[in-house]
Coordinates of C-alpha atoms and ligand atoms in Angstrom, one line a residue:
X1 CA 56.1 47.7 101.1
X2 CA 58.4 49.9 102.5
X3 CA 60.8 49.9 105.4
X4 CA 59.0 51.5 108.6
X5 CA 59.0 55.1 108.8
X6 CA 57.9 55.5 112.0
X7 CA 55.6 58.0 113.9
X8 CA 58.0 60.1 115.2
X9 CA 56.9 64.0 114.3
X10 CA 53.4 62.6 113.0
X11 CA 49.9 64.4 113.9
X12 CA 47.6 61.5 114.8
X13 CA 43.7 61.7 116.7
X14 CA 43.0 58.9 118.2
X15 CA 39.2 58.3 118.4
X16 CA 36.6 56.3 120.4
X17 CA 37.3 52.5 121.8
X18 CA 38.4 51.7 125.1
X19 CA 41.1 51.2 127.4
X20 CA 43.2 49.5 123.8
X21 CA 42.6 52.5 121.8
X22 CA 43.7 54.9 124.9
X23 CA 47.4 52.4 125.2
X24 CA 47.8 52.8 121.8
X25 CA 47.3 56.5 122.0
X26 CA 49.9 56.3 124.8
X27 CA 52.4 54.0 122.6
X28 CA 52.1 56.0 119.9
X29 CA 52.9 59.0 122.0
X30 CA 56.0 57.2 123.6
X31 CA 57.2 57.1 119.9
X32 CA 56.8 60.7 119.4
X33 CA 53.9 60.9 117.5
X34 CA 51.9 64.0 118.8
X35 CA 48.5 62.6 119.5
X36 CA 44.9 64.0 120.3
X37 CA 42.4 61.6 121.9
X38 CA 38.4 62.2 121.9
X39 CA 35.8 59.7 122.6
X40 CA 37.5 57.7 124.9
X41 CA 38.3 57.6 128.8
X42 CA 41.6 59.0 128.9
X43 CA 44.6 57.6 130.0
X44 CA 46.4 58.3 133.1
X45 CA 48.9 61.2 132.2
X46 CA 47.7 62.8 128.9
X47 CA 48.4 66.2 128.9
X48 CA 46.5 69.0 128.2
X49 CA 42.7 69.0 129.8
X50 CA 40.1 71.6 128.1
X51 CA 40.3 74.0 125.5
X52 CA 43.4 74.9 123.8
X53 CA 44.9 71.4 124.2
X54 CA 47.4 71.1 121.1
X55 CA 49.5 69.0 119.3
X56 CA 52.1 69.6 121.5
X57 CA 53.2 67.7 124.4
X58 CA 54.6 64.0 122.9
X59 CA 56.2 64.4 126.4
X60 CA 53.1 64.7 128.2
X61 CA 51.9 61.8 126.6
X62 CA 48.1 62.2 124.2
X63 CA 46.1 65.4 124.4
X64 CA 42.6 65.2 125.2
X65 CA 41.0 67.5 122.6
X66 CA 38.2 70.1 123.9
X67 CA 36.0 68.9 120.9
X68 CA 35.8 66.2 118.1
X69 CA 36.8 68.9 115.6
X70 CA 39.7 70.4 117.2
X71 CA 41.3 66.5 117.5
X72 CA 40.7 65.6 113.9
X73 CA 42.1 69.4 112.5
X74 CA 45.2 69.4 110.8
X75 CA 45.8 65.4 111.2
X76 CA 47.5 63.3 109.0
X77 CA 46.6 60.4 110.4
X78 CA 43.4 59.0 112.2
X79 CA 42.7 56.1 114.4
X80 CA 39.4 54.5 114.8
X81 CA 38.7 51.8 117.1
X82 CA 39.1 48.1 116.4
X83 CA 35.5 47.4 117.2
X84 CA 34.7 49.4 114.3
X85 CA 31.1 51.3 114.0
X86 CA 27.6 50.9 114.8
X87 CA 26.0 49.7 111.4
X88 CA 24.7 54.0 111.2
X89 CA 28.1 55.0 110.6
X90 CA 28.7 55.8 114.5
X91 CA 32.3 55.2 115.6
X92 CA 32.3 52.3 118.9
X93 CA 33.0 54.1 122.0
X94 CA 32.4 52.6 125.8
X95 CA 30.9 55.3 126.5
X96 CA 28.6 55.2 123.3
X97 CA 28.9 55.6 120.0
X98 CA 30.6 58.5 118.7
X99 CA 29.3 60.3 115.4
X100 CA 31.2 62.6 113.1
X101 CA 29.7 65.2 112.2
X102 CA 29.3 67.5 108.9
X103 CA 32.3 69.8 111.3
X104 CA 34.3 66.8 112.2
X105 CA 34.4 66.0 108.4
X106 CA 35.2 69.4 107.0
X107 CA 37.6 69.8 109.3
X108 CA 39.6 66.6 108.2
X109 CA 42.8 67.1 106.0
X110 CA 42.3 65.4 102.4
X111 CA 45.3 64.1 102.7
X112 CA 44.8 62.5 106.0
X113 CA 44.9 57.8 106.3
X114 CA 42.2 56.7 108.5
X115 CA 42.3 53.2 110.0
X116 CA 39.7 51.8 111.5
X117 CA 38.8 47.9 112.4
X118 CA 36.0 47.6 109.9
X119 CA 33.9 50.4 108.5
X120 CA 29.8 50.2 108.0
X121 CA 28.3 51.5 104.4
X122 CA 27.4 54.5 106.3
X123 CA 30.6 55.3 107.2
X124 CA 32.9 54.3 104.0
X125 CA 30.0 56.6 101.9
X126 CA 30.9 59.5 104.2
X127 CA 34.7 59.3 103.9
X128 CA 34.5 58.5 99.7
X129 CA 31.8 61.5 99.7
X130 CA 34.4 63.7 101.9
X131 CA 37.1 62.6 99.8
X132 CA 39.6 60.8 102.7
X133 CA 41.5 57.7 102.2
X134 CA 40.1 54.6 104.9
X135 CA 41.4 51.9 105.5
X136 CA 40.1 48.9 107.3
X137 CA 42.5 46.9 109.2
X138 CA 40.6 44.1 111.2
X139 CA 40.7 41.7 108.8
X140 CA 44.9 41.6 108.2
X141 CA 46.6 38.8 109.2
X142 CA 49.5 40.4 111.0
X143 CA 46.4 42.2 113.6
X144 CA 44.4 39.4 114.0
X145 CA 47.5 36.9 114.2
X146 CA 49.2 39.3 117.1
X147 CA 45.3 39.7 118.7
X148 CA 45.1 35.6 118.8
X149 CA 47.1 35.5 121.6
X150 CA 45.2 37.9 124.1
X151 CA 42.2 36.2 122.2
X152 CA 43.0 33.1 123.4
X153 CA 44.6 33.7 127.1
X154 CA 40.8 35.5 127.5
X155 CA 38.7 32.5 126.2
X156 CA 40.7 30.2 128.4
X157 CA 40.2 32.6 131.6
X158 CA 36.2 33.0 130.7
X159 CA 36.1 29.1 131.1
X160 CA 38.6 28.7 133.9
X161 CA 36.2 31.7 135.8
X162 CA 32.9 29.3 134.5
X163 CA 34.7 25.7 135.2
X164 CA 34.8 23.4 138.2
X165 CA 37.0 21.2 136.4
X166 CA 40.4 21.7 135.2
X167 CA 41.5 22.0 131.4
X168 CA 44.0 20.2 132.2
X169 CA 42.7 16.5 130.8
X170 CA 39.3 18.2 130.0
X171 CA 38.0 17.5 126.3
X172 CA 37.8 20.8 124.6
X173 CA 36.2 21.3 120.9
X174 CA 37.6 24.2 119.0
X175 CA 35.5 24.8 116.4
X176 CA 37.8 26.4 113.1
X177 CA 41.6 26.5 113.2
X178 CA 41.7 29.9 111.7
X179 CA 43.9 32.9 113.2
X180 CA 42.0 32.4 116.8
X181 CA 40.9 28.5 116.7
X182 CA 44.9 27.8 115.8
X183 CA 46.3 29.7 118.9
X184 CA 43.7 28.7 121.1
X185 CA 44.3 25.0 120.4
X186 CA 47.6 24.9 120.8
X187 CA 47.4 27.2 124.1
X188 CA 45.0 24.6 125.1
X189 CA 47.1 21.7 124.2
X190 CA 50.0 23.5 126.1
X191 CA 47.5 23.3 129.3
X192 CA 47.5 19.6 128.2
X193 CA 43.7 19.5 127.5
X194 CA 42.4 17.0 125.0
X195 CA 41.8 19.1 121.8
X196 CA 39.4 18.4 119.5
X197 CA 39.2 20.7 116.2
X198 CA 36.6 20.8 114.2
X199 CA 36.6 22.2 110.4
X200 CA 35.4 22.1 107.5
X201 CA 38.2 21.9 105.6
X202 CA 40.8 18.9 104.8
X203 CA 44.1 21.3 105.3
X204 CA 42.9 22.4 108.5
X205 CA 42.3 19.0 109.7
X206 CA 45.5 17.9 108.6
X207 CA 47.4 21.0 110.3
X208 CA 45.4 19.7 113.6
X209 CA 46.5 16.4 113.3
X210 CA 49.5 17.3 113.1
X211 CA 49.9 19.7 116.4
X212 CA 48.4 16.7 117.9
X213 CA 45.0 17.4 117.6
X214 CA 41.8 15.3 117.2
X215 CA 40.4 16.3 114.2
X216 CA 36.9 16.2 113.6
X217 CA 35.5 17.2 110.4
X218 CA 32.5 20.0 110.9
X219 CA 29.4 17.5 109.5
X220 CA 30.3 15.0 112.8
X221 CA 30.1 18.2 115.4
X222 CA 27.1 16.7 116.6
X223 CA 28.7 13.4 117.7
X224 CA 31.9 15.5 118.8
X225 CA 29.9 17.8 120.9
X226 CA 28.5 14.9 122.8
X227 CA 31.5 14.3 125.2
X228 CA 32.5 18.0 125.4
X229 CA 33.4 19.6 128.3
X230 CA 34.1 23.0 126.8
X231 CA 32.9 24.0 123.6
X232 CA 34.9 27.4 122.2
X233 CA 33.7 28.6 118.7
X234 CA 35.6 30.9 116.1
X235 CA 33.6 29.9 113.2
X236 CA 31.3 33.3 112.2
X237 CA 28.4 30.9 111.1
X238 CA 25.4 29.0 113.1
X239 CA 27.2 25.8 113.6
X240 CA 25.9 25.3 117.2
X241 CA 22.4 25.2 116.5
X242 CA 19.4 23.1 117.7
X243 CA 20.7 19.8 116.3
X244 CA 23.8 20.2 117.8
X245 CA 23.3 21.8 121.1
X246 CA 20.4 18.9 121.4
X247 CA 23.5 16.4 122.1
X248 CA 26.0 19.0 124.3
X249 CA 26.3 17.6 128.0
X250 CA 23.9 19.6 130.6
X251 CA 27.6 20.2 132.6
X252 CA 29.7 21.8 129.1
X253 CA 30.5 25.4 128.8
X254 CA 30.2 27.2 125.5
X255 CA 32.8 30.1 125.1
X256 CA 31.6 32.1 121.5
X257 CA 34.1 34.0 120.3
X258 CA 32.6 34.5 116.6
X259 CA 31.6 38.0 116.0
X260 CA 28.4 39.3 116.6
X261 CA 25.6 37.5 116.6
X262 CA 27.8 34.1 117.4
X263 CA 27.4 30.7 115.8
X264 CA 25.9 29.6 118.8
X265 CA 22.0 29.2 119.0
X266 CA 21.5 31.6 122.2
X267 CA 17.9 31.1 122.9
X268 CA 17.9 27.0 122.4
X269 CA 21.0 26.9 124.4
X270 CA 19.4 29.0 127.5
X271 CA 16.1 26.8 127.0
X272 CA 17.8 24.0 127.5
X273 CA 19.9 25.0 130.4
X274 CA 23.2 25.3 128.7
X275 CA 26.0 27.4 130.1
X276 CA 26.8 29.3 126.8
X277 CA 28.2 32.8 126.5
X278 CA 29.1 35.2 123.4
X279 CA 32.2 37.2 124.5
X280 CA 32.9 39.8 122.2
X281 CA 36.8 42.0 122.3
X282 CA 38.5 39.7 124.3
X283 CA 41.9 41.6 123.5
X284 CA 40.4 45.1 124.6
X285 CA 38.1 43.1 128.2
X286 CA 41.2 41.1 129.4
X287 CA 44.2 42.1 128.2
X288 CA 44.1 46.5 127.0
X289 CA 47.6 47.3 127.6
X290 CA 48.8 44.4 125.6
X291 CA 46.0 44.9 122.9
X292 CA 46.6 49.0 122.6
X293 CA 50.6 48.0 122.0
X294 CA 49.6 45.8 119.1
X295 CA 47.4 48.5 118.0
X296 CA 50.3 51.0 118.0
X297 CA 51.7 48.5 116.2
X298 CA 49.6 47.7 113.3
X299 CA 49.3 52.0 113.3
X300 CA 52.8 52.2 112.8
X301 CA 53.2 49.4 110.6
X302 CA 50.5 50.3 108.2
X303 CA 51.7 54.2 108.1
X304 CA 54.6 53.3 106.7
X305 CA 52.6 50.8 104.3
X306 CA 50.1 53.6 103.3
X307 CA 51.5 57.1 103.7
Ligands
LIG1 P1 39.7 33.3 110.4 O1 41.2 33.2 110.5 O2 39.0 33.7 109.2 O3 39.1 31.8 110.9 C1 37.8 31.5 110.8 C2 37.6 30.0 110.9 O4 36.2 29.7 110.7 C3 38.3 29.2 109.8 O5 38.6 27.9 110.2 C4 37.2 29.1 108.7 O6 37.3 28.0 107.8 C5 36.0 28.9 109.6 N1 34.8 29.3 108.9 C6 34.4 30.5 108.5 N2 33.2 30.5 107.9 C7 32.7 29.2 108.0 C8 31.5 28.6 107.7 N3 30.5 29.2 107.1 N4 31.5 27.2 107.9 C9 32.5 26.6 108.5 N5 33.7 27.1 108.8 C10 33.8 28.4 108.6 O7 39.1 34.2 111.5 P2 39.7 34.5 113.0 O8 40.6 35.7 112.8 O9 40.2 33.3 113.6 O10 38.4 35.0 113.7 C11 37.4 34.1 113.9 C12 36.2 34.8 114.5 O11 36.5 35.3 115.8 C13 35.7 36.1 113.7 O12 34.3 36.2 113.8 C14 36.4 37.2 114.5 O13 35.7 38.4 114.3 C15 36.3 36.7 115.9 N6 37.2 37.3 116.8 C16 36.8 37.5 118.1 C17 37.6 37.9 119.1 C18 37.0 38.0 120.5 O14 37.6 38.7 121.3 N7 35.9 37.4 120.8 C19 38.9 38.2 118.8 C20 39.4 38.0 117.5 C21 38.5 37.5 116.5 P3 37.6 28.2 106.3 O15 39.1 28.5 106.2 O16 37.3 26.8 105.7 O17 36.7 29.3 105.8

């Protein structure tokens, strides 16, 4: 690896996300990259409105391009949203999804890096077939390490909003003490909640032990869910299904953070009157301005990695 470079001087388009993706086009801007931003509602100061906007005004703060094409032109470096694409190829936008077209890719630089969270089939055959380098950065452990913490400050406000008890003394089950299920048990431990991790694996039951843990191994979640009061999943499997959610108390609160579609069994859960809720980007819903600064980041650390 080498040392960090920095962004200073570099041409960057920032496309699609949310209010994360807009910070990060700010940060990177503050650092004197010269930044372009489409697909995204645009952040308070960015210079140059309309036509003609250019990679000018670091100043200023991003330009908002006039068109997808004139913010991708001349790049050298592109930055998709965390949240990735649609499964067609269609980068994530909140104000829906946002396609490159055959313009948007001719107009790309060969020579241009473009990150993005994660990357559909769609989308990695157009880049190979357009002959530009992407990389997918949701997955590294420095992004989803930093992204932990907003991760978990959000679960724990989704159940505070939800909760008429405190977690304070409450008996929460953390299921997986991966990047997330590690930060969020020790936040809840910090809150002096009675943690209870659950995994399938002897290292991670040891590691919970010792931060003081209960551990639970993931084959007795059904007798662990019993005395729950909040249930908050980061395992990306269906662990809460029908046999399980059979024993969770009528009063506990499921928090899913798993990706898309959950481990939780939605439609048992609502049948039998359980309080359970998938909640997706917790880092770009609760916390932007500190999720677009790791963005900025992770953009700066992997340009000096990659370029
Ligand atoms: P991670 O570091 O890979 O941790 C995943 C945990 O789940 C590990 O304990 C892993 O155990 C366990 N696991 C995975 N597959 C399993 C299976 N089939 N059966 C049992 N255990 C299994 O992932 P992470 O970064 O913590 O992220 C966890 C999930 O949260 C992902 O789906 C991620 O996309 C999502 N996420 C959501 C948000 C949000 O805002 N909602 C934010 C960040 C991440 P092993 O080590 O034994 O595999």
């Amino acid at each position: 690896m080498r040392g960090m470079a920095g962004v200073r001087g570099v041409r960057v388009a920032v496309l699609g996300g949310d209010r994360r993706e807009a910070e990060a086009a700010r940060c990177l801007a503050d650092k004197g990259a010269l930044v372009r931003v489409w697909g995204h509602r645009v952040v308070a100061g960015a210079a140059g409105m309309g036509a003609g906007a250019g990679l000018t005004a670091a100043a200023g703060g991003p330009a908002v391009a006039a068109s997808l094409e004139e913010a991708v032109s001349g790049v050298q470096l592109v930055v998709g949203p965390v949240r990735g694409t649609d499964g067609e190829g269609r980068l994530w936008a909140e104000g829906g999804p946002l396609e490159l077209d055959g313009g948007a890719w001719a107009a790309l630089d060969r020579e241009v890096l473009f990150l993005i969270g994660s990357a559909d089939p769609v989308l990695r055959a157009r880049a190979e077939q357009a002959g530009v380098r992407l990389s997918e950065y949701r997955e590294r452990d420095d992004f989803a390490i930093w992204n932990s913490v907003p991760t978990a400050e959000g679960a724990v406000f989704l159940a505070l909003k939800e909760m008429d008890i405190t977690l304070h003394g409450s008996r929460c089950l953390v299921l997986g003490l991966g990047r997330t299920g590690l930060t969020l048990a020790r936040l809840l431990g910090a809150m002096g909640a009675q943690v209870v991790v659950v995994a399938r694996r002897s290292q991670q039951l040891a590691l919970a032990e010792a931060m003081g843990c209960t551990a639970c191994h993931l084959t007795s979640l059904g007798q662990a869910a019993a005395s729950a009061d909040v249930i908050f999943n980061t395992i990306p499997a269906p662990v809460l299904h029908a046999g399980v959610l059979r024993n969770v108390p009528s009063t506990a609160l499921i928090i899913d953070l798993a990706s898309a579609p959950g481990g939780t069994d939605f439609t048992f859960a609502a049948a039998r009157g359980l309080r359970a809720r998938l909640a997706p980007g917790l880092p770009g819903v609760k916390a932007p301005v500190t999720a677009g600064r790791i963005l900025a980041r992770l953009v700066e650390q992997l340009w000096s990695e990659l370029s």
